[in-house]
PDB file of C-alpha atoms in Angstrom:
ATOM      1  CA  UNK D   1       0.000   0.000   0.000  1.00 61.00           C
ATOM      2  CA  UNK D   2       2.811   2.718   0.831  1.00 70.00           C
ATOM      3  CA  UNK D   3       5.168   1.359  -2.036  1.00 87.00           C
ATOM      4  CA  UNK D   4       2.742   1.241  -4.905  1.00 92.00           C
ATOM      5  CA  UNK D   5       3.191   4.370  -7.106  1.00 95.00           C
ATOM      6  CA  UNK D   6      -0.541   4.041  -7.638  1.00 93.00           C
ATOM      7  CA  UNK D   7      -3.842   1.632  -6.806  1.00 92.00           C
ATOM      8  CA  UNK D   8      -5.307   2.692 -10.106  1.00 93.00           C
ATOM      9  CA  UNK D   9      -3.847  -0.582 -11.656  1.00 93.00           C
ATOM     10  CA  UNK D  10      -3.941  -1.297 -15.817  1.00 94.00           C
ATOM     11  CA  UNK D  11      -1.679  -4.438 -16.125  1.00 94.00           C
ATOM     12  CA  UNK D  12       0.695  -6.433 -14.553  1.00 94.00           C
ATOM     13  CA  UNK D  13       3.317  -8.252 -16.527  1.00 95.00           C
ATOM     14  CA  UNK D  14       6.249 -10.668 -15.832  1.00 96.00           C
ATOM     15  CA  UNK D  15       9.102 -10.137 -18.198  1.00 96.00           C
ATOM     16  CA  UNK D  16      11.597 -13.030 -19.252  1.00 96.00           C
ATOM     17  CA  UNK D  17      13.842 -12.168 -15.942  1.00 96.00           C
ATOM     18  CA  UNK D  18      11.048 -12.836 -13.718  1.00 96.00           C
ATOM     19  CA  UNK D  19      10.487  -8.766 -12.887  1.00 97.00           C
ATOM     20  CA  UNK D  20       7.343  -7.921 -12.129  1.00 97.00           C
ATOM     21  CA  UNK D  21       5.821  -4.827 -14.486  1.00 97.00           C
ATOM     22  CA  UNK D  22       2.775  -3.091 -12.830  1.00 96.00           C
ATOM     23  CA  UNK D  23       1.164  -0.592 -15.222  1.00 97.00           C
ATOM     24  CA  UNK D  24      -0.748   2.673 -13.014  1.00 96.00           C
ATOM     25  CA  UNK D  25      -2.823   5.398 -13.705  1.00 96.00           C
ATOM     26  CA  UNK D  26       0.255   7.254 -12.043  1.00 97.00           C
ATOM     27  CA  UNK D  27       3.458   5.507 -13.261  1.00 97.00           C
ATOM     28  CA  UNK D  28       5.460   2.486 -14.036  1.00 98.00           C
ATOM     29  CA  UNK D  29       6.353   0.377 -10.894  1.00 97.00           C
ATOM     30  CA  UNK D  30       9.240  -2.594 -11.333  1.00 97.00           C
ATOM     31  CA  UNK D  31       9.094  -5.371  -8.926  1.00 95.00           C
ATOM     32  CA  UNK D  32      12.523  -7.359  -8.079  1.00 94.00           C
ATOM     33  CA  UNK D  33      10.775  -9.108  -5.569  1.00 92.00           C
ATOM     34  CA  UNK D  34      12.329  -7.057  -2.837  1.00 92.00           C
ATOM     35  CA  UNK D  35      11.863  -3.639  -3.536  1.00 92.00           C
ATOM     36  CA  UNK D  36       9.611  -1.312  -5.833  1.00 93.00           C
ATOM     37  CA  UNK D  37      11.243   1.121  -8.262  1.00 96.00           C
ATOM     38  CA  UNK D  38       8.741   3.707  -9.375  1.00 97.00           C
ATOM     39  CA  UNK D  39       9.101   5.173 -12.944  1.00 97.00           C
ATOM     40  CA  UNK D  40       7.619   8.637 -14.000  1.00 97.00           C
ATOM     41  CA  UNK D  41       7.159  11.657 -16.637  1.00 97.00           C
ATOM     42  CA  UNK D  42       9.980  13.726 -15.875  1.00 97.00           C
ATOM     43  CA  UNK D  43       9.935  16.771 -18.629  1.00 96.00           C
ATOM     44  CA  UNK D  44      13.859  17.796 -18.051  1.00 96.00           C
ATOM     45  CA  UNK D  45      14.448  14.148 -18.405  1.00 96.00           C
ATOM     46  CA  UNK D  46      14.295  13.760 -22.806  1.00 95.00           C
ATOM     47  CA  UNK D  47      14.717   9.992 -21.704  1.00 97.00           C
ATOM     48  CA  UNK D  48      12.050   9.516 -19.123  1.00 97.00           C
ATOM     49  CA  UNK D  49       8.695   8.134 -19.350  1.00 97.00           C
ATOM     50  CA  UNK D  50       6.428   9.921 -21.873  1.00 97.00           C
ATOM     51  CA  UNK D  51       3.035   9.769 -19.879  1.00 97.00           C
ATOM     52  CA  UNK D  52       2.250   8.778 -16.345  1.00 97.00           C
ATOM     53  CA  UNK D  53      -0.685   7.059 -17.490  1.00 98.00           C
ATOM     54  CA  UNK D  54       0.717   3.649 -18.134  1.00 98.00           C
ATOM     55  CA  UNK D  55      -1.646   1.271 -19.888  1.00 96.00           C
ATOM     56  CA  UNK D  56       0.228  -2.532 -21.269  1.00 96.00           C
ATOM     57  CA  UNK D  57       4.309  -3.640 -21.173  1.00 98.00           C
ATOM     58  CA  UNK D  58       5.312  -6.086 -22.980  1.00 97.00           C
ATOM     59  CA  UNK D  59       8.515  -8.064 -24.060  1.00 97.00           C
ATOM     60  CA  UNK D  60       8.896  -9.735 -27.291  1.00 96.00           C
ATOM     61  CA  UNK D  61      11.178 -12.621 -28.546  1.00 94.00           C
ATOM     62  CA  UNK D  62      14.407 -10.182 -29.277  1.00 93.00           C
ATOM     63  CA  UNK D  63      14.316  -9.128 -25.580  1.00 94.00           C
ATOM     64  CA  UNK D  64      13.081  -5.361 -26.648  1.00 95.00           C
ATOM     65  CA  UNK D  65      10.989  -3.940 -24.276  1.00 97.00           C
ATOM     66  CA  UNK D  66       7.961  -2.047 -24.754  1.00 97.00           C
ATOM     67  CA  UNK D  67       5.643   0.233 -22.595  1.00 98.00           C
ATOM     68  CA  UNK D  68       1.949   1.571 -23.777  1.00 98.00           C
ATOM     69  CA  UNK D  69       0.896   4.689 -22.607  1.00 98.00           C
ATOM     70  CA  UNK D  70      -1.656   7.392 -23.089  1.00 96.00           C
ATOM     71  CA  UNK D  71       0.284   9.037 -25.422  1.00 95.00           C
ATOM     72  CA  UNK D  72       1.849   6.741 -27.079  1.00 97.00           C
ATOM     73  CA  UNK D  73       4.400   3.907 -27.680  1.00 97.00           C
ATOM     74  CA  UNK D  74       8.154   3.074 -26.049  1.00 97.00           C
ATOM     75  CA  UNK D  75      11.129   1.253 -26.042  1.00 96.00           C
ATOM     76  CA  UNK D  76      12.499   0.504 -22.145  1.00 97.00           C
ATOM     77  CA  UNK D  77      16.270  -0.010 -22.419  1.00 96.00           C
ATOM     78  CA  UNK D  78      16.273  -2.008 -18.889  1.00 94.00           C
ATOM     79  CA  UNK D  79      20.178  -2.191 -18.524  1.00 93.00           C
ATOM     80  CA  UNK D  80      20.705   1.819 -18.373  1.00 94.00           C
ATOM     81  CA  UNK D  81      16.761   2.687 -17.222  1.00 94.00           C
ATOM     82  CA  UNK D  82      15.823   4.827 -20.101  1.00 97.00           C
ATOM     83  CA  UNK D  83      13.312   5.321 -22.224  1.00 98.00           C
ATOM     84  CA  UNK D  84      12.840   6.074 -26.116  1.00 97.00           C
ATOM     85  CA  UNK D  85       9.469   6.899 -27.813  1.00 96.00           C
ATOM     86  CA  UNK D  86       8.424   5.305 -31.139  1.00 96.00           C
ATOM     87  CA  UNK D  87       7.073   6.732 -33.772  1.00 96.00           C
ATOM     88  CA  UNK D  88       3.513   6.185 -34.527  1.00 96.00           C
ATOM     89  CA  UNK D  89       2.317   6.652 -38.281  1.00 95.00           C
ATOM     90  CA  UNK D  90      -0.819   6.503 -40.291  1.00 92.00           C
ATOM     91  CA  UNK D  91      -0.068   5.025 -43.804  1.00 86.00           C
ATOM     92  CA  UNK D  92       0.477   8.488 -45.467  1.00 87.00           C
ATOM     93  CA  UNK D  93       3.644   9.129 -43.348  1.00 88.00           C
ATOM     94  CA  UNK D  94       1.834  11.595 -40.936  1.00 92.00           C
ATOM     95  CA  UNK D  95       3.194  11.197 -36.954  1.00 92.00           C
ATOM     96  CA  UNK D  96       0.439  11.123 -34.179  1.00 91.00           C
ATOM     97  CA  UNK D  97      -0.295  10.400 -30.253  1.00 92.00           C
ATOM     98  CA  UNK D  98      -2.356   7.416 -29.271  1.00 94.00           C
ATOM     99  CA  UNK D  99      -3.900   5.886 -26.602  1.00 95.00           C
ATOM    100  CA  UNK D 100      -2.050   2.299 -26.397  1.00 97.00           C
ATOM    101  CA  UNK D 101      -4.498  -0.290 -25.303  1.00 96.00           C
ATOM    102  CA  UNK D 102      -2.788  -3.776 -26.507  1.00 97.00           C
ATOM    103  CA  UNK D 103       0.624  -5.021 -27.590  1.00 97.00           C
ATOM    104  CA  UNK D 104       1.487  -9.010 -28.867  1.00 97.00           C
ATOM    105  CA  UNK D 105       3.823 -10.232 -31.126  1.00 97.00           C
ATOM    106  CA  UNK D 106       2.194 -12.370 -34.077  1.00 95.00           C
ATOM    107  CA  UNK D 107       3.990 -15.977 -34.938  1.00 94.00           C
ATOM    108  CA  UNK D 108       5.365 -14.351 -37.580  1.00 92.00           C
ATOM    109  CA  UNK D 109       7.360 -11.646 -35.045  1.00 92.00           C
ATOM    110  CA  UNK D 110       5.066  -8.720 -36.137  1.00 94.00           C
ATOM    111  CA  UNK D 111       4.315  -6.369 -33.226  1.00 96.00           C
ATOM    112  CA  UNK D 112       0.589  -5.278 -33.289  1.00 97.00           C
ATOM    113  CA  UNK D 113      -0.449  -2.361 -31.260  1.00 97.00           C
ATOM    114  CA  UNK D 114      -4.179  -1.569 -30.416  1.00 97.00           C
ATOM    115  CA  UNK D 115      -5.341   1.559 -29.752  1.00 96.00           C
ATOM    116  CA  UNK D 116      -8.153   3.621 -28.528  1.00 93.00           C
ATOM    117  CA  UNK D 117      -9.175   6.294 -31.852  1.00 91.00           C
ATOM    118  CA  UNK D 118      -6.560   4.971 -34.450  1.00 94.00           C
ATOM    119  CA  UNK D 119      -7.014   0.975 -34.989  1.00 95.00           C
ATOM    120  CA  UNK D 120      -4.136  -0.583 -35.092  1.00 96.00           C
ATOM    121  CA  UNK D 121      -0.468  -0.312 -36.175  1.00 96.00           C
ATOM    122  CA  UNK D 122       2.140  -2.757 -37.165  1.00 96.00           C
ATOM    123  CA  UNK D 123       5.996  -2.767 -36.359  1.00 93.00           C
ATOM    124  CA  UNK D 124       7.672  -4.915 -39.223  1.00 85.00           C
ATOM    125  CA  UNK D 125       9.505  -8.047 -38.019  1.00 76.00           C
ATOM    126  CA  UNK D 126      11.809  -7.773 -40.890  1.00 77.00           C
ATOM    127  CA  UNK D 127      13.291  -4.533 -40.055  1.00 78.00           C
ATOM    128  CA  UNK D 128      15.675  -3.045 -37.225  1.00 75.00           C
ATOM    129  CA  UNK D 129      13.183   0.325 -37.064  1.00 82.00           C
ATOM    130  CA  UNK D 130      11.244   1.164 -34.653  1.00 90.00           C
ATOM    131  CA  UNK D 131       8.159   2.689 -36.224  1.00 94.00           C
ATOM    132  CA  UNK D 132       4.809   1.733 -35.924  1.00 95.00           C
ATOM    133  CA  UNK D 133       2.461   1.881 -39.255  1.00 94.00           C
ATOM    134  CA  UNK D 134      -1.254   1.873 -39.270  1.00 94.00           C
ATOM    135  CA  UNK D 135      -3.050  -1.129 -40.803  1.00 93.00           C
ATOM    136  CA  UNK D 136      -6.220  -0.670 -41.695  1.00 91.00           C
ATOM    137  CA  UNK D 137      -6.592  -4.167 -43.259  1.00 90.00           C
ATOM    138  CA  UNK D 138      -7.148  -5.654 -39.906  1.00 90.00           C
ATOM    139  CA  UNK D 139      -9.980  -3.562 -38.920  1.00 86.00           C
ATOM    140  CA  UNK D 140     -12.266  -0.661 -39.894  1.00 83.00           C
ATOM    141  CA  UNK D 141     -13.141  -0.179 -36.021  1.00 86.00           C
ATOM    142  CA  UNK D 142     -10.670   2.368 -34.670  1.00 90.00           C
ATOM    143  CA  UNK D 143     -11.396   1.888 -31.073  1.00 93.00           C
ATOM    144  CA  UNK D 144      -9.542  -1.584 -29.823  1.00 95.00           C
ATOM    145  CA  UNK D 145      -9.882  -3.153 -26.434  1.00 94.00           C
ATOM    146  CA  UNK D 146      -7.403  -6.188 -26.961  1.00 96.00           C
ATOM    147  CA  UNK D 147      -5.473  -8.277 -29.522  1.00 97.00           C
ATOM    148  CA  UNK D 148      -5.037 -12.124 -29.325  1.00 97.00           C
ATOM    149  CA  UNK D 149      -3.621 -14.175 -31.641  1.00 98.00           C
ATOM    150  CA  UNK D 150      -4.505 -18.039 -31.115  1.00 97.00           C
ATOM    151  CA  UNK D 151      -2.153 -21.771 -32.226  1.00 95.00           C
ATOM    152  CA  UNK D 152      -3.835 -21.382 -35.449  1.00 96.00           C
ATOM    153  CA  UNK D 153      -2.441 -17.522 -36.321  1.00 96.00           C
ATOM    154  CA  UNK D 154      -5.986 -16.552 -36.167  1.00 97.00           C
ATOM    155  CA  UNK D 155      -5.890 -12.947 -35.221  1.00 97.00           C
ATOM    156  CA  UNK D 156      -8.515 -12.135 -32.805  1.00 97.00           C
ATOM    157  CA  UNK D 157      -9.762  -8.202 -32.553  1.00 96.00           C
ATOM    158  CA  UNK D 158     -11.913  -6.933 -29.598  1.00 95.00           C
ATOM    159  CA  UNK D 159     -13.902  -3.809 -29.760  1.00 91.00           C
ATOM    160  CA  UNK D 160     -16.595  -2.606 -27.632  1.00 82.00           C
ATOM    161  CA  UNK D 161     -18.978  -3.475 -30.217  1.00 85.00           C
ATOM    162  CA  UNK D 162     -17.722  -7.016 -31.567  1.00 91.00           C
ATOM    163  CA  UNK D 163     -14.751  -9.232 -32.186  1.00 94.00           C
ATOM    164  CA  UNK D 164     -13.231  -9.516 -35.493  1.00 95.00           C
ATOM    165  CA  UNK D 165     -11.338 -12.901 -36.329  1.00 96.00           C
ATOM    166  CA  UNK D 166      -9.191 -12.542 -39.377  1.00 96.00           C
ATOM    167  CA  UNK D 167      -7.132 -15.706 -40.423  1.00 96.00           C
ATOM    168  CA  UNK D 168      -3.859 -15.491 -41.928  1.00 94.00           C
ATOM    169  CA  UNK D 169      -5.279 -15.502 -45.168  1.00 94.00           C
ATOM    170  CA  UNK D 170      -7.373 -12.552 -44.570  1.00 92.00           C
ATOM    171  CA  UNK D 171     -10.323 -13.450 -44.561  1.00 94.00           C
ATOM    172  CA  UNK D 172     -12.243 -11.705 -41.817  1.00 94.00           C
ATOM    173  CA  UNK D 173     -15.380 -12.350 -40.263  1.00 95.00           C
ATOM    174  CA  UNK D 174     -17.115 -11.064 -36.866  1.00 94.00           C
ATOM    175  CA  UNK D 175     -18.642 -11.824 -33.674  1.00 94.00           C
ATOM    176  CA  UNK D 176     -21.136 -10.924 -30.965  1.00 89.00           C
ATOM    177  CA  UNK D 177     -22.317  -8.065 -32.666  1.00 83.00           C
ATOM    178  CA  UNK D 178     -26.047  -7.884 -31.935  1.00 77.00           C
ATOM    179  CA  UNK D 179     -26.103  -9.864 -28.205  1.00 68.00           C
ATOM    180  CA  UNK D 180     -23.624  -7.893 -26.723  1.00 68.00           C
ATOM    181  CA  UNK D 181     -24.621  -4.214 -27.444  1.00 61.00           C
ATOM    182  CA  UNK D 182     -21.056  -3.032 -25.838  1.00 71.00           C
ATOM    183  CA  UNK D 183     -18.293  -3.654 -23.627  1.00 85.00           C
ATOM    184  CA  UNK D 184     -16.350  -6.483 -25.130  1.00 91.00           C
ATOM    185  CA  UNK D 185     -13.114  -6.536 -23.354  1.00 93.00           C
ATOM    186  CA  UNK D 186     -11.056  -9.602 -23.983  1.00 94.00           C
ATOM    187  CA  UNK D 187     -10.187 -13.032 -25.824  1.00 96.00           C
ATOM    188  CA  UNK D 188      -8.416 -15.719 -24.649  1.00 96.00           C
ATOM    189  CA  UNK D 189      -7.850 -19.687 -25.379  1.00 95.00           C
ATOM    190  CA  UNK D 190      -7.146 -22.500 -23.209  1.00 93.00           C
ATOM    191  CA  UNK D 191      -4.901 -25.746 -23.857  1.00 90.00           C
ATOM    192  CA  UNK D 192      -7.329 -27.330 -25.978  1.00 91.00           C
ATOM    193  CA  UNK D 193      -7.859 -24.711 -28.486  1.00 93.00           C
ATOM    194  CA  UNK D 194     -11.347 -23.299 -27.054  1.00 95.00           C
ATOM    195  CA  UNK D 195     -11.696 -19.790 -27.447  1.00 97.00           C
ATOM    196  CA  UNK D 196     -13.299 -17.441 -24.208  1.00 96.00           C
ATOM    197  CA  UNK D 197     -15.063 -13.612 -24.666  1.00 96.00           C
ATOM    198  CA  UNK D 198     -14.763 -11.437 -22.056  1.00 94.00           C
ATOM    199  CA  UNK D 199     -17.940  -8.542 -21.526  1.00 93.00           C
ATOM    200  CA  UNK D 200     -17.867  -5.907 -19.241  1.00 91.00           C
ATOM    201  CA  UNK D 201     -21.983  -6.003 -19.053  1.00 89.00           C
ATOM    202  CA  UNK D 202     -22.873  -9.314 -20.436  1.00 90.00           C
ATOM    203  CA  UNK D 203     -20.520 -11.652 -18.608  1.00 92.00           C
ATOM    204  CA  UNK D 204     -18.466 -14.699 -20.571  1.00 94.00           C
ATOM    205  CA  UNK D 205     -18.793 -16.336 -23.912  1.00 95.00           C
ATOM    206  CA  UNK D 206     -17.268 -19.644 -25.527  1.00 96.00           C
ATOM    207  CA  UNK D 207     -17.013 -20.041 -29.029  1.00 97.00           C
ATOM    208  CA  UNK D 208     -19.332 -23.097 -30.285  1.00 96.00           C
ATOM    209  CA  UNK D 209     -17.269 -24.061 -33.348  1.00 94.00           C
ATOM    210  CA  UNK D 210     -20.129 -26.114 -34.637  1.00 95.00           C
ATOM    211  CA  UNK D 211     -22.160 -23.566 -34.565  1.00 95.00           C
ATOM    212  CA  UNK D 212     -19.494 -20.734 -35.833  1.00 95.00           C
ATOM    213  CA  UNK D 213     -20.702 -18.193 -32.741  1.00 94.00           C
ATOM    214  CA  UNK D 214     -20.395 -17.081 -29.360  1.00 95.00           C
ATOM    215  CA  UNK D 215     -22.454 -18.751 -26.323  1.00 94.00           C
ATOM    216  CA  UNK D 216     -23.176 -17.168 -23.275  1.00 93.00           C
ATOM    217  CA  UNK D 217     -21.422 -19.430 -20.405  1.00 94.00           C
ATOM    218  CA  UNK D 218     -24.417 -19.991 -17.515  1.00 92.00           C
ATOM    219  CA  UNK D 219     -24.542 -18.051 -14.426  1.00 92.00           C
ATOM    220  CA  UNK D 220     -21.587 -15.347 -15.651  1.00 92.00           C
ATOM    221  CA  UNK D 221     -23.959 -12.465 -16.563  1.00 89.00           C
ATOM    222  CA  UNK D 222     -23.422 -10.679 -13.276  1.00 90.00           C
ATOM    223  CA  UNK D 223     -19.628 -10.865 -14.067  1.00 92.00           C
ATOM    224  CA  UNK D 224     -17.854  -7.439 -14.856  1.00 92.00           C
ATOM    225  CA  UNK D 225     -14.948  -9.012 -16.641  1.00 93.00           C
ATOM    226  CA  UNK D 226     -12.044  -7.176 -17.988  1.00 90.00           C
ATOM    227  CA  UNK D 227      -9.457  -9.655 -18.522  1.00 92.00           C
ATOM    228  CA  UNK D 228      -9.262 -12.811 -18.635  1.00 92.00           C
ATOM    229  CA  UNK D 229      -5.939 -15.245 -17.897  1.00 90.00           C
ATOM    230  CA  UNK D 230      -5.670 -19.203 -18.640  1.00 91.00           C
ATOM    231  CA  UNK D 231      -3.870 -20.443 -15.896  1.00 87.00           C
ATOM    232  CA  UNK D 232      -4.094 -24.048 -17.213  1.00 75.00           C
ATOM    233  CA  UNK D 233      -5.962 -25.988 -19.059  1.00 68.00           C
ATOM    234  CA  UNK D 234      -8.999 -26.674 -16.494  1.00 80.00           C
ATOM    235  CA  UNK D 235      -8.742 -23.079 -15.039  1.00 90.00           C
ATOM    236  CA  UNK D 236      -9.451 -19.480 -16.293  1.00 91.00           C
ATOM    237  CA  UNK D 237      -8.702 -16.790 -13.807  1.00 92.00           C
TER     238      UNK D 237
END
């Protein structure tokens, strides 16, 4: 309670060292496991934090380090503590500020941002710069809640409104868009290939795959769910 730079708390994320990354409202804690460093905006600093308003971290399979904010995108250099924005661009070249609200890295070691106003944007795998690229072939919805990508590269898109599944041939096809009026929040998958929905107002929904659409799961309706974590295969958290 006294170490915490905030109780306002976004996301919490375990990096390949075993730190422990807690995204605030009010800055960027680190976890060793014995102490709390507390990371902030610091506007003499040209290296610090761009926003105290820390929404997703997440590290990728080259080790690179990257923190979503409300303004924007970053690169966390952990050995010297510093960080370095990225460029975000629409496809015409133009730079802009967004509201990070998801980061994974495809099979194919694509980087896929979501954001909150601009859809999403794409870091090339192929390529040692760090700039971000909208894509509007994924999506025509430019508010995103949350990015999955299941064992079959199936990319999965949550908005408030639906869930977009496009496979990695590009075809595209949606979800949940008349039974859940808003608040989609999150996809996940368990060990056996099963794919969960997470509502904010409607509760929890499996995906019948004989049926090709989303089931409401019994007696989660009263659930306000915002994320959702597969612990193992017989337990969702």
């Amino acid at each position: 309670n006294h170490e915490l730079s905030s109780s306002m708390i976004n996301h919490i994320y375990q990096d390949k060292e075993g730190i422990i990354w807690i995204s605030t409202e009010d800055g960027l804690n680190r976890y060793d496991g014995a102490k709390f460093t507390i990371f902030r905006y610091d506007e003499d600093s040209p290296t610090s934090l761009m926003s105290n308003y820390v929404r997703r971290t997440f590290e990728d399979s080259r080790d690179r380090f990257f923190i979503g904010t409300l303004n924007g995108v970053q690169f966390h250099n952990k050995k010297r503590g510093t960080f370095h924005t990225i460029p975000i661009r629409f496809e015409s070249g133009e730079s802009l500020n967004a509201q990070i609200s998801s980061i994974i890295e495809r099979n194919n070691g694509e980087i896929l941002i979501g954001s909150a106003g601009h859809g999403i944007f794409r870091l090339n795998a192929h390529t040692d710069s760090l700039v971000f690229i909208q894509d509007t072939s994924l999506s025509n919805n430019f508010f995103i809640n949350h990015l999955y990508e299941d064992k079959l590269g199936q990319l999965w898109i949550t908005t408030a409104s639906n869930i977009t599944m496009v496979t990695p041939a590009g075809f595209s096809k949606q979800y949940l868009t008349e039974s859940v009026p808003e608040g989609l929040s999150c996809v996940c998958e368990d060990a056996l290939g099963n794919i969960y929905a997470g509502s904010l107002h409607e509760g929890m929904f499996v995906l019948d795959k004989k049926q090709d659409k989303f089931i409401s799961i019994p007696h989660s309706k009263d659930l306000v769910i915002k994320s959702l974590y597969v612990a193992n295969q017989e337990e969702i958290y």
